[in-house]
């Protein structure tokens, strides 16, 4: 077990002044590691792979708030719809429609974050601002058709770089888009409030740029094991 409880406590102290939440990213890590953080009081965990999330959810306490943070294929939504709390990376109207369909089947409302592409890397997923506007306009035109989803904010991933100025610029861009989207589409509700930005290497910058939710894995769990 390679979990780092001192780092966990340090992160919590850093988040406290901002009122931000910690999503402990447990992908590729064993149930025992998650259970250790659970025993320390952590309840929000994030996973990237559907099958892994389903297996872990069945093996761990039912009061864990599971967040799916990876790229999600529409045909796999049905496997996590019965229990997932929040889906972070909604990057198309097709995916939002499928989440809604499966949520309604399970008599649930699933929280969703719209993923904005803010990085210079083309390999990262996410919508540009025009695509996001198109999705929101479709959602606004027929809100009853999306009764199973609640759009609660935006998510983004910065470029994988050591250039803190660039990272800050990208996080700031998401914060600006968030303000515009809130004013245009969500000005009368209080649930549209989340900005899911910041990971192990850049969460301090993200907090300064308005993050309400950081996704931290390797700092807490150690390096990932992909040779399972």
Coordinates of C-alpha atoms in Angstrom, one line a residue:
X1 CA 0.0 0.0 0.0
X2 CA 1.5 3.3 -1.1
X3 CA -1.0 5.8 0.1
X4 CA 0.2 9.1 1.5
X5 CA -1.9 10.2 4.4
X6 CA 0.3 13.2 5.3
X7 CA -0.2 14.5 1.7
X8 CA -3.9 13.9 2.1
X9 CA -4.1 16.0 5.2
X10 CA -2.0 18.8 3.6
X11 CA -4.3 18.9 0.6
X12 CA -7.4 19.2 2.8
X13 CA -5.8 22.1 4.7
X14 CA -5.0 23.9 1.4
X15 CA -8.6 23.3 0.1
X16 CA -10.3 24.5 3.3
X17 CA -9.9 28.3 2.8
X18 CA -11.4 28.0 -0.7
X19 CA -14.3 25.7 0.3
X20 CA -13.2 23.3 -2.5
X21 CA -13.8 19.6 -2.6
X22 CA -11.3 16.8 -3.1
X23 CA -12.0 14.1 -5.5
X24 CA -9.5 11.3 -4.7
X25 CA -8.6 9.8 -8.0
X26 CA -8.3 6.1 -7.4
X27 CA -8.0 4.6 -10.9
X28 CA -5.8 1.5 -11.1
X29 CA -5.5 1.4 -7.3
X30 CA -6.8 -1.5 -5.2
X31 CA -9.9 -1.5 -3.0
X32 CA -7.6 -1.6 0.1
X33 CA -6.1 1.8 -0.7
X34 CA -9.5 3.4 -1.2
X35 CA -10.7 1.8 2.1
X36 CA -7.7 3.4 3.9
X37 CA -8.7 6.9 2.7
X38 CA -12.3 6.1 3.5
X39 CA -11.2 5.3 7.1
X40 CA -9.5 8.7 7.2
X41 CA -12.8 10.3 6.3
X42 CA -12.6 10.7 2.5
X43 CA -15.9 10.1 0.7
X44 CA -15.5 11.4 -2.8
X45 CA -13.6 9.2 -5.2
X46 CA -13.0 9.5 -8.9
X47 CA -12.5 6.7 -11.5
X48 CA -11.7 6.7 -15.2
X49 CA -12.7 3.3 -16.3
X50 CA -16.2 2.0 -16.3
X51 CA -15.5 -1.7 -15.5
X52 CA -13.1 -0.8 -12.7
X53 CA -15.6 1.7 -11.2
X54 CA -18.4 -0.9 -11.2
X55 CA -16.2 -3.5 -9.5
X56 CA -15.0 -1.1 -6.8
X57 CA -18.5 0.3 -6.1
X58 CA -19.8 -3.2 -5.4
X59 CA -16.9 -3.9 -3.0
X60 CA -16.9 -0.6 -1.0
X61 CA -19.3 1.2 1.4
X62 CA -22.5 2.6 -0.1
X63 CA -22.0 6.1 1.2
X64 CA -19.1 6.8 -1.1
X65 CA -19.8 9.5 -3.7
X66 CA -18.5 8.1 -6.9
X67 CA -17.4 10.6 -9.7
X68 CA -16.6 9.4 -13.2
X69 CA -13.9 11.6 -14.5
X70 CA -12.6 10.0 -17.7
X71 CA -13.8 10.0 -21.2
X72 CA -17.1 8.2 -21.2
X73 CA -18.5 6.3 -24.2
X74 CA -22.3 6.4 -24.6
X75 CA -22.7 2.7 -24.7
X76 CA -21.2 2.3 -21.2
X77 CA -23.3 4.8 -19.4
X78 CA -25.8 2.2 -18.4
X79 CA -23.3 0.4 -16.2
X80 CA -22.7 3.3 -13.9
X81 CA -26.1 5.1 -14.1
X82 CA -27.6 3.2 -11.1
X83 CA -25.1 4.7 -8.7
X84 CA -22.7 7.4 -10.1
X85 CA -23.0 10.7 -8.4
X86 CA -21.3 13.0 -10.9
X87 CA -20.0 12.6 -14.4
X88 CA -17.3 15.1 -15.1
X89 CA -16.5 14.9 -18.8
X90 CA -19.7 15.4 -20.8
X91 CA -18.4 16.5 -24.2
X92 CA -21.3 16.1 -26.5
X93 CA -25.1 16.4 -26.7
X94 CA -25.3 12.7 -27.6
X95 CA -23.6 11.7 -24.3
X96 CA -25.8 14.0 -22.3
X97 CA -28.9 12.5 -23.9
X98 CA -27.7 9.0 -23.1
X99 CA -26.9 9.9 -19.5
X100 CA -30.4 11.3 -19.2
X101 CA -32.0 8.2 -20.7
X102 CA -30.2 5.9 -18.3
X103 CA -30.8 8.1 -15.3
X104 CA -34.6 8.2 -16.0
X105 CA -34.5 4.4 -16.3
X106 CA -33.0 4.2 -12.9
X107 CA -35.3 6.9 -11.5
X108 CA -32.3 9.1 -10.7
X109 CA -30.9 12.6 -11.5
X110 CA -27.2 12.5 -12.3
X111 CA -25.0 15.5 -11.9
X112 CA -23.0 16.4 -15.0
X113 CA -20.1 18.7 -15.7
X114 CA -19.6 20.0 -19.3
X115 CA -16.0 19.5 -20.4
X116 CA -14.4 22.6 -22.0
X117 CA -11.2 22.0 -24.1
X118 CA -8.7 24.5 -22.6
X119 CA -5.4 22.8 -23.3
X120 CA -3.2 23.3 -26.3
X121 CA -2.9 19.5 -26.7
X122 CA -5.3 18.2 -29.3
X123 CA -5.3 14.8 -27.7
X124 CA -7.3 16.1 -24.7
X125 CA -11.1 15.8 -24.9
X126 CA -13.6 18.5 -24.5
X127 CA -15.8 21.0 -26.4
X128 CA -14.8 24.4 -27.6
X129 CA -17.0 27.3 -26.6
X130 CA -19.2 27.1 -29.8
X131 CA -19.9 23.4 -29.3
X132 CA -20.8 24.1 -25.6
X133 CA -23.1 26.9 -26.6
X134 CA -24.8 24.6 -29.1
X135 CA -25.3 21.9 -26.4
X136 CA -26.7 24.4 -23.9
X137 CA -29.1 25.8 -26.5
X138 CA -30.4 22.4 -27.2
X139 CA -30.8 21.7 -23.5
X140 CA -32.5 25.0 -22.9
X141 CA -35.0 24.5 -25.8
X142 CA -36.4 21.4 -24.3
X143 CA -35.5 21.1 -20.6
X144 CA -38.2 18.4 -20.0
X145 CA -36.2 16.1 -22.3
X146 CA -33.3 16.2 -19.8
X147 CA -35.1 15.5 -16.6
X148 CA -32.6 12.9 -15.6
X149 CA -29.5 15.2 -15.6
X150 CA -28.5 18.3 -13.7
X151 CA -25.7 20.4 -15.3
X152 CA -23.8 21.6 -12.2
X153 CA -20.7 23.2 -13.7
X154 CA -17.7 22.9 -16.0
X155 CA -14.6 20.7 -16.1
X156 CA -11.3 21.2 -17.8
X157 CA -7.8 19.8 -18.1
X158 CA -4.7 22.1 -18.5
X159 CA -1.9 21.4 -20.9
X160 CA 0.7 19.0 -19.5
X161 CA 3.5 21.6 -19.1
X162 CA 5.7 23.1 -16.4
X163 CA 4.8 26.6 -17.7
X164 CA 2.7 27.9 -14.8
X165 CA 1.7 31.0 -16.7
X166 CA 0.1 28.9 -19.4
X167 CA -1.6 26.7 -16.9
X168 CA -3.0 29.7 -15.1
X169 CA -4.2 31.2 -18.4
X170 CA -6.1 28.0 -19.3
X171 CA -7.7 27.7 -15.9
X172 CA -8.7 31.4 -16.1
X173 CA -10.3 30.8 -19.4
X174 CA -12.5 28.1 -17.9
X175 CA -13.4 30.4 -15.1
X176 CA -14.4 33.1 -17.6
X177 CA -16.5 30.7 -19.7
X178 CA -18.2 29.5 -16.5
X179 CA -19.3 33.0 -15.6
X180 CA -20.7 33.6 -19.0
X181 CA -22.6 30.3 -19.0
X182 CA -24.0 30.9 -15.6
X183 CA -25.2 34.3 -16.5
X184 CA -26.8 33.1 -19.7
X185 CA -28.3 29.8 -18.7
X186 CA -28.2 29.3 -15.0
X187 CA -28.7 32.7 -13.4
X188 CA -31.8 31.6 -11.4
X189 CA -30.4 28.4 -9.9
X190 CA -27.8 27.8 -7.2
X191 CA -26.7 24.3 -8.2
X192 CA -24.6 25.5 -11.2
X193 CA -21.5 26.2 -9.2
X194 CA -18.7 23.7 -9.9
X195 CA -15.4 24.3 -11.6
X196 CA -13.6 20.9 -11.7
X197 CA -10.0 22.0 -12.5
X198 CA -6.7 21.1 -10.9
X199 CA -4.8 17.8 -10.5
X200 CA -1.8 16.7 -8.4
X201 CA 0.7 19.0 -10.2
X202 CA -1.4 22.1 -10.7
X203 CA -4.2 22.1 -8.1
X204 CA -2.7 25.1 -6.2
X205 CA -2.9 27.3 -9.3
X206 CA -6.4 25.9 -10.0
X207 CA -7.6 27.0 -6.5
X208 CA -6.3 30.5 -7.1
X209 CA -8.3 30.5 -10.4
X210 CA -11.6 29.5 -8.9
X211 CA -11.6 25.7 -8.7
X212 CA -14.3 24.3 -6.5
X213 CA -13.3 20.7 -7.1
X214 CA -9.8 19.2 -7.5
X215 CA -9.0 15.8 -8.9
X216 CA -5.9 14.4 -7.2
X217 CA -4.5 10.9 -7.7
X218 CA -0.8 10.3 -7.7
X219 CA -0.1 12.7 -4.9
X220 CA -2.3 10.6 -2.6
X221 CA -2.0 7.1 -4.0
X222 CA 1.4 7.1 -5.5
X223 CA 2.2 6.5 -9.2
X224 CA -0.5 4.5 -11.1
X225 CA 0.0 0.9 -11.9
X226 CA -1.1 0.1 -15.5
X227 CA 0.2 -3.5 -15.4
X228 CA -2.8 -4.9 -13.7

